[in-house]
Short mmCIF file of C-alpha atoms in Angstrom, two decimals:
data_model
loop_
_atom_site.label_atom_id
_atom_site.label_comp_id
_atom_site.label_asym_id
_atom_site.label_seq_id
_atom_site.Cartn_x
_atom_site.Cartn_y
_atom_site.Cartn_z
CA UNK E 1 7.71 -22.61 33.40
CA UNK E 2 5.46 -20.10 35.15
CA UNK E 3 6.68 -16.69 36.29
CA UNK E 4 7.73 -16.07 39.86
CA UNK E 5 5.11 -14.01 41.69
CA UNK E 6 4.79 -10.64 39.96
CA UNK E 7 6.24 -7.83 42.02
CA UNK E 8 4.32 -4.82 43.26
CA UNK E 9 4.39 -1.71 41.09
CA UNK E 10 7.18 0.52 42.37
CA UNK E 11 6.14 3.71 40.59
CA UNK E 12 5.13 6.72 42.62
CA UNK E 13 2.03 7.60 40.61
CA UNK E 14 -0.82 5.72 39.04
CA UNK E 15 -0.39 4.82 35.37
CA UNK E 16 -2.28 3.06 32.59
CA UNK E 17 -0.81 0.54 30.14
CA UNK E 18 -2.68 -0.14 26.90
CA UNK E 19 -1.63 -2.94 24.54
CA UNK E 20 -3.02 -3.10 21.00
CA UNK E 21 -2.78 -6.36 19.07
CA UNK E 22 -3.78 -5.33 15.54
CA UNK E 23 -4.01 -8.58 13.64
CA UNK E 24 -4.64 -9.27 9.98
CA UNK E 25 -8.18 -10.48 10.60
CA UNK E 26 -8.96 -9.74 14.27
CA UNK E 27 -7.66 -7.30 16.86
CA UNK E 28 -7.76 -7.02 20.62
CA UNK E 29 -6.90 -4.76 23.52
CA UNK E 30 -5.49 -5.57 26.94
CA UNK E 31 -4.58 -3.18 29.72
CA UNK E 32 -3.28 -2.81 33.25
CA UNK E 33 -3.87 -0.05 35.78
CA UNK E 34 -0.66 0.39 37.74
CA UNK E 35 -1.20 1.41 41.35
CA UNK E 36 1.80 2.08 43.64
CA UNK E 37 2.54 -0.84 45.99
CA UNK E 38 -0.05 -3.09 44.31
CA UNK E 39 0.57 -6.14 42.11
CA UNK E 40 -0.49 -5.26 38.53
CA UNK E 41 -3.28 -7.27 36.95
CA UNK E 42 -3.65 -7.89 33.20
CA UNK E 43 -7.18 -7.43 31.89
CA UNK E 44 -8.70 -7.70 28.40
CA UNK E 45 -11.28 -5.38 26.87
CA UNK E 46 -14.33 -7.58 26.33
CA UNK E 47 -17.05 -5.14 25.21
CA UNK E 48 -17.12 -3.43 21.85
CA UNK E 49 -19.82 -1.60 19.86
CA UNK E 50 -22.24 -4.06 18.17
CA UNK E 51 -21.09 -6.92 20.42
CA UNK E 52 -23.01 -5.97 23.54
CA UNK E 53 -25.96 -8.21 22.80
CA UNK E 54 -23.66 -11.16 22.16
CA UNK E 55 -22.22 -10.89 25.66
CA UNK E 56 -18.88 -9.51 24.58
CA UNK E 57 -15.83 -11.03 22.96
CA UNK E 58 -12.06 -10.81 23.22
CA UNK E 59 -11.46 -9.62 19.65
CA UNK E 60 -13.13 -7.70 16.84
CA UNK E 61 -12.62 -7.82 13.06
CA UNK E 62 -9.77 -5.73 11.66
CA UNK E 63 -12.08 -4.14 9.12
CA UNK E 64 -13.14 -0.59 8.24
CA UNK E 65 -15.80 0.60 5.82
CA UNK E 66 -15.16 4.09 4.42
CA UNK E 67 -17.92 6.27 3.01
CA UNK E 68 -17.67 8.22 -0.26
CA UNK E 69 -15.87 11.05 1.53
CA UNK E 70 -13.17 8.70 2.85
CA UNK E 71 -14.41 8.78 6.44
CA UNK E 72 -14.82 5.59 8.53
CA UNK E 73 -18.50 4.72 8.84
CA UNK E 74 -18.38 1.14 10.16
CA UNK E 75 -15.47 -0.39 12.07
CA UNK E 76 -14.71 -3.59 13.96
CA UNK E 77 -17.73 -5.62 15.07
CA UNK E 78 -20.00 -3.09 13.33
CA UNK E 79 -18.85 -4.61 10.03
CA UNK E 80 -20.55 -7.90 10.99
CA UNK E 81 -24.02 -6.35 11.16
CA UNK E 82 -26.73 -8.06 9.11
CA UNK E 83 -26.89 -6.74 5.56
CA UNK E 84 -23.63 -4.79 5.79
CA UNK E 85 -22.45 -5.96 2.35
CA UNK E 86 -25.69 -4.74 0.75
CA UNK E 87 -25.45 -1.41 2.57
CA UNK E 88 -21.87 -1.00 1.38
CA UNK E 89 -22.84 -1.67 -2.21
CA UNK E 90 -25.86 0.66 -2.10
CA UNK E 91 -23.94 3.52 -0.48
CA UNK E 92 -20.67 3.15 -2.35
CA UNK E 93 -18.61 2.31 0.74
CA UNK E 94 -15.05 1.05 0.39
CA UNK E 95 -13.87 -1.85 2.52
CA UNK E 96 -10.40 -1.99 4.09
CA UNK E 97 -9.49 -5.46 5.34
CA UNK E 98 -6.29 -7.47 5.68
CA UNK E 99 -4.59 -4.07 5.42
CA UNK E 100 -1.91 -5.09 7.92
CA UNK E 101 -0.25 -7.13 5.16
CA UNK E 102 0.49 -3.89 3.27
CA UNK E 103 2.88 -2.92 6.08
CA UNK E 104 5.02 -6.03 5.65
CA UNK E 105 8.73 -5.70 4.74
CA UNK E 106 9.11 -5.34 0.98
CA UNK E 107 11.70 -7.18 -1.13
CA UNK E 108 14.39 -4.79 -2.27
CA UNK E 109 15.02 -6.45 -5.60
CA UNK E 110 14.04 -9.38 -7.76
CA UNK E 111 15.17 -12.63 -6.21
CA UNK E 112 15.66 -10.94 -2.87
CA UNK E 113 15.94 -13.36 0.06
CA UNK E 114 14.97 -11.70 3.31
CA UNK E 115 17.91 -11.64 5.68
CA UNK E 116 15.76 -12.58 8.66
CA UNK E 117 14.91 -15.90 6.94
CA UNK E 118 11.35 -15.15 7.90
CA UNK E 119 9.19 -14.24 4.92
CA UNK E 120 7.45 -16.75 2.68
CA UNK E 121 4.67 -14.75 1.10
CA UNK E 122 2.36 -16.73 -1.13
CA UNK E 123 1.31 -15.67 -4.59
CA UNK E 124 -2.26 -14.93 -3.49
CA UNK E 125 -3.45 -11.38 -4.03
CA UNK E 126 -3.79 -9.12 -1.01
CA UNK E 127 -6.87 -6.83 -1.11
CA UNK E 128 -5.90 -3.32 -2.17
CA UNK E 129 -6.29 -0.32 0.13
CA UNK E 130 -9.24 2.05 -0.40
CA UNK E 131 -8.54 4.65 -3.06
CA UNK E 132 -6.60 7.60 -1.69
CA UNK E 133 -5.66 5.88 1.58
CA UNK E 134 -2.17 4.91 2.71
CA UNK E 135 -1.56 2.00 5.05
CA UNK E 136 -0.50 4.46 7.79
CA UNK E 137 -3.79 6.37 7.42
CA UNK E 138 -5.84 3.17 7.64
CA UNK E 139 -3.84 2.03 10.66
CA UNK E 140 -4.41 5.42 12.29
CA UNK E 141 -8.17 5.25 11.71
CA UNK E 142 -8.35 1.75 13.17
CA UNK E 143 -6.12 2.58 16.13
CA UNK E 144 -8.22 5.65 16.89
CA UNK E 145 -11.30 3.40 16.99
CA UNK E 146 -9.59 0.89 19.30
CA UNK E 147 -8.52 3.74 21.57
CA UNK E 148 -12.11 4.95 21.86
CA UNK E 149 -13.25 1.37 22.61
CA UNK E 150 -10.64 1.11 25.37
CA UNK E 151 -11.69 4.48 26.82
CA UNK E 152 -15.36 3.52 26.93
CA UNK E 153 -14.67 0.09 28.44
CA UNK E 154 -12.33 1.39 31.14
CA UNK E 155 -14.70 4.23 32.06
CA UNK E 156 -17.64 1.81 32.33
CA UNK E 157 -15.61 -0.76 34.26
CA UNK E 158 -13.47 1.39 36.56
CA UNK E 159 -15.18 4.77 36.52
CA UNK E 160 -14.82 7.88 34.36
CA UNK E 161 -12.30 9.51 36.71
CA UNK E 162 -9.71 6.81 36.00
CA UNK E 163 -9.46 7.70 32.32
CA UNK E 164 -9.55 11.46 32.82
CA UNK E 165 -6.72 11.26 35.37
CA UNK E 166 -4.47 8.90 33.42
CA UNK E 167 -5.09 9.71 29.74
CA UNK E 168 -2.24 12.22 29.48
CA UNK E 169 0.48 9.70 30.34
CA UNK E 170 -0.71 6.37 28.92
CA UNK E 171 2.00 3.88 27.98
CA UNK E 172 1.21 2.08 24.72
CA UNK E 173 2.51 -1.35 23.72
CA UNK E 174 2.09 -2.22 20.04
CA UNK E 175 2.66 -5.73 18.72
CA UNK E 176 3.96 -6.77 15.31
CA UNK E 177 5.12 -9.97 13.56
CA UNK E 178 8.59 -11.34 14.28
CA UNK E 179 10.00 -10.23 10.96
CA UNK E 180 9.10 -6.55 11.22
CA UNK E 181 11.74 -4.06 12.27
CA UNK E 182 12.55 -0.37 12.35
CA UNK E 183 10.72 0.74 9.17
CA UNK E 184 7.46 -0.97 10.18
CA UNK E 185 7.73 0.31 13.75
CA UNK E 186 8.26 3.84 12.44
CA UNK E 187 5.07 3.62 10.36
CA UNK E 188 3.10 2.23 13.30
CA UNK E 189 4.42 5.03 15.52
CA UNK E 190 3.39 7.57 12.89
CA UNK E 191 -0.08 6.00 12.85
CA UNK E 192 -0.23 6.38 16.64
CA UNK E 193 0.63 10.06 16.26
CA UNK E 194 -2.05 10.55 13.58
CA UNK E 195 -4.54 8.72 15.79
CA UNK E 196 -3.88 11.22 18.58
CA UNK E 197 -2.29 8.79 21.04
CA UNK E 198 0.89 10.77 21.53
CA UNK E 199 2.43 14.08 20.44
CA UNK E 200 5.15 14.01 17.79
CA UNK E 201 7.90 14.72 20.31
CA UNK E 202 10.76 12.77 21.88
CA UNK E 203 8.69 12.40 25.05
CA UNK E 204 5.66 11.31 23.06
CA UNK E 205 7.66 8.72 21.09
CA UNK E 206 9.00 7.28 24.36
CA UNK E 207 5.48 6.34 25.41
CA UNK E 208 5.20 3.77 22.59
CA UNK E 209 6.89 0.40 23.05
CA UNK E 210 6.99 -2.42 20.50
CA UNK E 211 7.11 -6.16 21.05
CA UNK E 212 7.11 -9.03 18.57
CA UNK E 213 4.10 -11.28 18.53
CA UNK E 214 6.35 -14.25 19.26
CA UNK E 215 7.76 -12.70 22.43
CA UNK E 216 4.32 -11.52 23.54
CA UNK E 217 3.03 -15.06 23.07
CA UNK E 218 5.83 -16.45 25.25
CA UNK E 219 4.83 -14.05 28.03
CA UNK E 220 1.21 -15.15 27.68
CA UNK E 221 2.22 -18.79 28.04
CA UNK E 222 4.38 -17.99 31.06
CA UNK E 223 1.71 -15.97 32.80
CA UNK E 224 -0.72 -18.84 32.27
CA UNK E 225 1.62 -21.38 33.84
CA UNK E 226 2.09 -23.66 30.82
CA UNK E 227 4.66 -26.38 31.50
CA UNK E 228 7.70 -27.40 29.46
CA UNK E 229 8.42 -31.06 28.88
CA UNK E 230 11.75 -32.22 30.31
CA UNK E 231 14.15 -30.19 32.45
CA UNK E 232 13.41 -26.46 32.29
CA UNK E 233 17.03 -25.32 32.18
CA UNK E 234 18.14 -27.88 29.59
CA UNK E 235 15.14 -27.84 27.29
CA UNK E 236 13.89 -25.29 24.83
CA UNK E 237 10.32 -24.24 24.21
CA UNK E 238 9.02 -23.16 20.83
CA UNK E 239 6.09 -20.76 20.51
CA UNK E 240 4.00 -20.89 17.33
CA UNK E 241 1.72 -17.86 17.05
CA UNK E 242 -0.64 -18.86 14.25
CA UNK E 243 -2.61 -15.76 13.36
CA UNK E 244 -4.73 -14.47 10.54
CA UNK E 245 -1.87 -13.34 8.31
CA UNK E 246 1.38 -14.64 9.74
CA UNK E 247 2.85 -17.67 11.45
CA UNK E 248 5.43 -16.45 14.00
CA UNK E 249 7.96 -18.98 15.28
CA UNK E 250 10.21 -18.25 18.29
CA UNK E 251 12.38 -20.55 20.44
CA UNK E 252 13.58 -19.93 24.00
CA UNK E 253 15.23 -21.63 26.94
CA UNK E 254 14.88 -20.87 30.62
CA UNK E 255 17.89 -19.58 32.57
CA UNK E 256 18.70 -20.13 36.23
CA UNK E 257 17.41 -16.69 37.24
CA UNK E 258 13.98 -17.52 35.73
CA UNK E 259 14.57 -15.30 32.70
CA UNK E 260 14.66 -16.55 29.11
CA UNK E 261 16.93 -16.28 26.10
CA UNK E 262 16.30 -16.89 22.43
CA UNK E 263 18.05 -19.98 21.12
CA UNK E 264 17.41 -19.61 17.38
CA UNK E 265 16.64 -16.86 14.89
CA UNK E 266 12.86 -16.21 14.99
CA UNK E 267 10.86 -16.86 11.83
CA UNK E 268 7.78 -15.29 10.30
CA UNK E 269 5.84 -16.84 7.42
CA UNK E 270 2.87 -15.47 5.52
CA UNK E 271 0.73 -18.60 5.81
CA UNK E 272 -1.91 -17.58 8.35
CA UNK E 273 -5.64 -18.27 8.25
CA UNK E 274 -6.37 -15.73 5.49
CA UNK E 275 -4.32 -17.81 3.06
CA UNK E 276 -6.62 -20.78 3.63
CA UNK E 277 -9.49 -18.51 2.61
CA UNK E 278 -7.55 -17.23 -0.41
CA UNK E 279 -6.97 -20.77 -1.64
CA UNK E 280 -10.65 -21.60 -1.16
CA UNK E 281 -11.61 -18.50 -3.12
CA UNK E 282 -9.26 -19.49 -5.95
CA UNK E 283 -10.97 -22.89 -6.10
CA UNK E 284 -14.44 -21.32 -6.18
CA UNK E 285 -13.38 -19.02 -9.02
CA UNK E 286 -11.98 -21.90 -11.02
CA UNK E 287 -15.15 -23.92 -10.47
CA UNK E 288 -17.81 -21.23 -10.92
CA UNK E 289 -16.38 -18.35 -12.97
CA UNK E 290 -18.00 -19.63 -16.19
CA UNK E 291 -21.32 -20.57 -14.60
CA UNK E 292 -24.42 -18.66 -13.54
CA UNK E 293 -23.08 -18.81 -9.96
CA UNK E 294 -20.06 -16.58 -10.64
CA UNK E 295 -21.79 -13.66 -8.89
CA UNK E 296 -22.10 -15.78 -5.74
CA UNK E 297 -18.35 -16.35 -5.34
CA UNK E 298 -17.89 -13.48 -2.80
CA UNK E 299 -20.78 -14.82 -0.67
CA UNK E 300 -19.47 -18.37 -0.92
CA UNK E 301 -15.98 -17.25 0.12
CA UNK E 302 -17.34 -15.20 3.00
CA UNK E 303 -19.41 -18.10 4.33
CA UNK E 304 -16.42 -20.43 4.05
CA UNK E 305 -14.22 -17.96 5.92
CA UNK E 306 -16.66 -17.32 8.76
CA UNK E 307 -18.02 -20.82 9.29
CA UNK E 308 -16.72 -23.76 7.24
CA UNK E 309 -13.02 -23.09 7.87
CA UNK E 310 -13.50 -23.12 11.65
CA UNK E 311 -15.57 -26.31 11.91
CA UNK E 312 -13.40 -28.43 9.61
CA UNK E 313 -12.12 -31.44 11.58
CA UNK E 314 -12.04 -34.49 9.30
CA UNK E 315 -11.12 -35.01 5.67
CA UNK E 316 -13.38 -38.06 5.30
CA UNK E 317 -16.58 -36.05 5.81
CA UNK E 318 -18.17 -33.54 3.40
CA UNK E 319 -18.87 -29.94 4.36
CA UNK E 320 -21.81 -27.85 3.22
CA UNK E 321 -21.97 -24.13 2.48
CA UNK E 322 -25.36 -22.44 2.12
CA UNK E 323 -24.89 -19.51 -0.26
CA UNK E 324 -27.94 -19.18 -2.54
CA UNK E 325 -31.68 -19.69 -2.77
CA UNK E 326 -33.08 -23.11 -1.86
CA UNK E 327 -34.29 -23.42 -5.44
CA UNK E 328 -30.76 -23.40 -6.86
CA UNK E 329 -29.27 -26.74 -7.83
CA UNK E 330 -26.63 -28.15 -10.18
CA UNK E 331 -25.52 -31.74 -9.66
CA UNK E 332 -22.33 -31.29 -11.71
CA UNK E 333 -21.21 -28.61 -9.24
CA UNK E 334 -22.43 -30.45 -6.13
CA UNK E 335 -25.03 -27.74 -5.49
CA UNK E 336 -28.40 -28.72 -4.08
CA UNK E 337 -30.94 -26.48 -2.40
CA UNK E 338 -28.58 -23.50 -2.74
CA UNK E 339 -25.93 -25.38 -0.79
CA UNK E 340 -22.53 -26.42 -2.12
CA UNK E 341 -21.06 -29.66 -0.84
CA UNK E 342 -17.29 -29.69 -0.52
CA UNK E 343 -15.31 -32.91 -0.24
CA UNK E 344 -13.31 -33.00 3.00
CA UNK E 345 -10.13 -33.90 1.14
CA UNK E 346 -10.57 -30.80 -1.02
CA UNK E 347 -10.86 -28.59 2.06
CA UNK E 348 -7.74 -30.24 3.45
CA UNK E 349 -5.77 -28.99 0.44
CA UNK E 350 -6.65 -25.41 1.40
CA UNK E 351 -4.99 -25.97 4.79
CA UNK E 352 -2.05 -28.08 3.62
CA UNK E 353 0.46 -25.30 2.69
CA UNK E 354 -0.06 -23.59 6.06
CA UNK E 355 0.31 -26.85 7.98
CA UNK E 356 3.43 -27.82 6.02
CA UNK E 357 4.86 -24.37 6.65
CA UNK E 358 4.42 -24.73 10.42
CA UNK E 359 5.86 -28.24 10.48
CA UNK E 360 8.91 -27.28 8.42
CA UNK E 361 9.46 -24.15 10.52
CA UNK E 362 9.43 -26.24 13.71
CA UNK E 363 11.92 -28.69 12.18
CA UNK E 364 14.19 -25.82 11.14
CA UNK E 365 14.12 -24.34 14.63
CA UNK E 366 14.93 -27.76 16.09
CA UNK E 367 17.91 -28.18 13.75
CA UNK E 368 19.35 -24.71 14.38
CA UNK E 369 18.52 -24.09 18.05
CA UNK E 370 21.42 -24.17 20.51
CA UNK E 371 19.45 -26.25 23.01
CA UNK E 372 17.08 -29.16 22.41
CA UNK E 373 13.44 -28.21 21.89
CA UNK E 374 11.05 -30.45 23.80
CA UNK E 375 7.83 -28.42 23.82
CA UNK E 376 5.79 -26.54 21.23
CA UNK E 377 2.89 -24.28 22.16
CA UNK E 378 0.35 -23.25 19.54
CA UNK E 379 -1.35 -19.92 20.23
CA UNK E 380 -3.21 -17.39 18.11
CA UNK E 381 -6.63 -17.56 16.51
CA UNK E 382 -5.60 -19.97 13.73
CA UNK E 383 -4.38 -22.51 16.29
CA UNK E 384 -8.00 -22.89 17.44
CA UNK E 385 -8.50 -24.94 14.25
CA UNK E 386 -8.78 -28.56 15.37
CA UNK E 387 -7.62 -29.79 11.95
CA UNK E 388 -4.48 -27.65 12.01
CA UNK E 389 -3.63 -28.55 15.60
CA UNK E 390 -4.07 -32.29 15.12
CA UNK E 391 -2.09 -32.40 11.84
CA UNK E 392 0.81 -30.43 13.31
CA UNK E 393 0.80 -32.62 16.42
CA UNK E 394 0.78 -35.76 14.28
CA UNK E 395 3.71 -34.57 12.15
CA UNK E 396 5.83 -33.41 15.09
CA UNK E 397 5.27 -36.40 17.40
CA UNK E 398 8.08 -38.52 15.79
CA UNK E 399 10.56 -35.77 16.69
CA UNK E 400 9.95 -36.33 20.39
CA UNK E 401 8.42 -32.87 20.79
CA UNK E 402 5.26 -32.33 22.85
CA UNK E 403 2.69 -30.12 21.10
CA UNK E 404 -0.01 -28.37 23.11
CA UNK E 405 -2.12 -25.24 23.15
CA UNK E 406 -3.77 -23.18 25.91
CA UNK E 407 -7.19 -24.43 26.96
CA UNK E 408 -8.79 -20.99 26.82
CA UNK E 409 -8.63 -17.85 24.71
CA UNK E 410 -5.75 -18.66 22.38
CA UNK E 411 -6.80 -15.53 20.49
CA UNK E 412 -5.99 -13.17 23.35
CA UNK E 413 -2.43 -14.43 23.74
CA UNK E 414 -0.69 -11.53 22.02
CA UNK E 415 -2.60 -8.65 23.63
CA UNK E 416 -2.31 -10.08 27.15
CA UNK E 417 1.27 -11.14 26.50
CA UNK E 418 2.18 -7.63 25.37
CA UNK E 419 1.19 -6.22 28.77
CA UNK E 420 3.09 -9.03 30.49
CA UNK E 421 6.14 -8.17 28.35
CA UNK E 422 6.10 -4.65 29.77
CA UNK E 423 5.49 -5.75 33.35
CA UNK E 424 7.59 -8.90 33.57
CA UNK E 425 10.34 -8.57 30.91
CA UNK E 426 11.15 -12.29 30.94
CA UNK E 427 13.39 -12.31 27.85
CA UNK E 428 16.85 -10.97 28.68
CA UNK E 429 18.83 -11.90 25.58
CA UNK E 430 17.99 -12.24 21.92
CA UNK E 431 19.79 -13.73 18.95
CA UNK E 432 21.33 -11.05 16.73
CA UNK E 433 19.42 -10.98 13.44
CA UNK E 434 21.78 -8.48 11.80
CA UNK E 435 25.39 -7.41 12.02
CA UNK E 436 25.57 -4.09 13.83
CA UNK E 437 28.42 -1.64 13.40
CA UNK E 438 29.51 1.82 12.36
CA UNK E 439 31.03 3.46 9.31
CA UNK E 440 34.64 4.39 9.96
CA UNK E 441 38.07 4.46 8.28
CA UNK E 442 41.23 2.35 8.55
CA UNK E 443 44.85 2.94 7.69
CA UNK E 444 45.45 2.19 4.02
CA UNK E 445 47.45 -1.03 3.50
CA UNK E 446 48.96 -1.34 -0.01
CA UNK E 447 49.64 -5.03 0.59
CA UNK E 448 45.96 -5.79 1.17
CA UNK E 449 44.22 -6.62 -2.16
CA UNK E 450 40.82 -5.56 -0.75
CA UNK E 451 42.28 -2.14 0.08
CA UNK E 452 43.88 -1.80 -3.35
CA UNK E 453 40.55 -2.58 -5.00
CA UNK E 454 39.06 0.41 -3.17
CA UNK E 455 41.98 2.76 -3.59
CA UNK E 456 39.69 5.45 -5.00
CA UNK E 457 38.33 5.91 -1.47
CA UNK E 458 41.76 6.72 0.01
CA UNK E 459 42.16 10.18 1.59
CA UNK E 460 44.69 11.90 3.79
CA UNK E 461 43.72 11.98 7.45
CA UNK E 462 43.29 15.63 8.55
CA UNK E 463 44.79 14.80 11.97
CA UNK E 464 48.05 12.97 11.23
CA UNK E 465 48.25 13.18 7.42
CA UNK E 466 48.48 9.43 6.82
CA UNK E 467 46.54 7.77 4.05
CA UNK E 468 43.30 6.20 5.25
CA UNK E 469 40.58 4.18 3.58
CA UNK E 470 37.11 5.63 4.10
CA UNK E 471 33.68 3.93 3.96
CA UNK E 472 34.92 1.02 6.05
CA UNK E 473 32.33 -0.93 8.08
CA UNK E 474 33.47 -1.84 11.57
CA UNK E 475 31.43 -4.63 13.14
CA UNK E 476 30.34 -4.20 16.75
CA UNK E 477 27.99 -7.17 16.97
CA UNK E 478 27.97 -9.90 14.32
CA UNK E 479 24.84 -11.58 13.06
CA UNK E 480 24.46 -15.01 14.58
CA UNK E 481 25.30 -17.92 12.32
CA UNK E 482 23.07 -20.95 12.13
CA UNK E 483 24.54 -24.21 13.36
CA UNK E 484 23.08 -27.69 13.75
CA UNK E 485 21.81 -28.50 17.20
CA UNK E 486 24.74 -29.28 19.54
CA UNK E 487 22.81 -32.24 20.89
CA UNK E 488 23.14 -34.11 17.59
CA UNK E 489 25.96 -36.59 17.09
CA UNK E 490 29.15 -35.11 15.67
CA UNK E 491 28.11 -31.46 16.01
CA UNK E 492 29.91 -28.80 18.00
CA UNK E 493 28.41 -26.43 20.51
CA UNK E 494 28.69 -22.86 19.32
CA UNK E 495 27.53 -20.11 21.63
CA UNK E 496 25.02 -17.75 19.97
CA UNK E 497 25.63 -14.03 19.94
CA UNK E 498 22.98 -12.17 21.86
CA UNK E 499 21.71 -8.62 21.89
#
């Protein structure tokens, strides 16, 4: 499944690629310095402010604290500093986190079913934006910070001259969930303009490229040489990017020329890691809201999110969360020595909707894909959860599908894959999610009941004087229809429409 050897860069001048993976909970940066006649290399940014002493990391929290004047005062890893919550309370800072979810596609009306068959947003409440801030402004502030982190890292790693020579013509690759389209891309581009990445011109806009997180994840898997079970050209591979906010599902098959095509409509579900935390918080509120520990719910939730959630592996063992003074105890609430004991089966219920969502999404892709799916790769930060990985693997095994995940750095898949998307462009055809066409007119036909019903739109053509029906939609490319897998008994092979 691996790529053929990457070709040398054929450009005449040196250029810098910067990819920003702005996730719901964590974000990362990858880059490549393109030198003429040299094979490009994909590198991650691994040093950020307030992470130096820890030896660096691939990602930083997608969090900003704003001061009373609405200016960012702590961002990224700085928001993990000891006592930051107390400082925020004392100084009246406002916290912006999980703000990416405010950019999601909005339902147009009550009962609206998203036409991408991709959104399943839970009823949990998303944290509101800081007062007076729009989601584009918050994105711009965070992107500006990431840009400065990239500048510092590249200058320290490759020399200051590199940045000064290349900064005026940087190519930016921005990632987004599978279900986001033109409106979300437009807002992200506007944030890039506000952040100072590019000028608000046609040339400036052309320096920003977008890629879905699913496609970026495929490129990451390819560039890391992950293998597909079965015959490459007759078997599909499904990529599950399990992130903080969304679960992105995308299916592909390999073609003879080593490129790939989508074989089913991608899906995007709002059941990422933050929803596990939201369900835990709801449980803590129900349990403690009428007790003396109600003021400790935020601390308890924070400790669960940062520690307990990640170490959960078995539902037959209890987990402990230290959240209060050692003197605190209440046997009825399973609190001893300031530590709450959670039953493993209870914690499993926090994960269950997300796991079920992934399993059902895989089954749907298998039913509707135009080639059999034999391999599933789990990437993204949430897939690092041993409990999630093992439960998905257990549920999918009877389908004859191999489930695996990269051995290292599943949380850098999207950022690295975004650079690979630009360099390698492995996906050559995609399933049409919408019907594309133009508004036109047709000759009015009095024998056609649909024409008669719209007779009020009839006009005389200014060219030949005949009666024509305006506001007619002429399809150029039809949305692909979902069909059962052609490999199942009694089904027919129907070629997907690609774009």
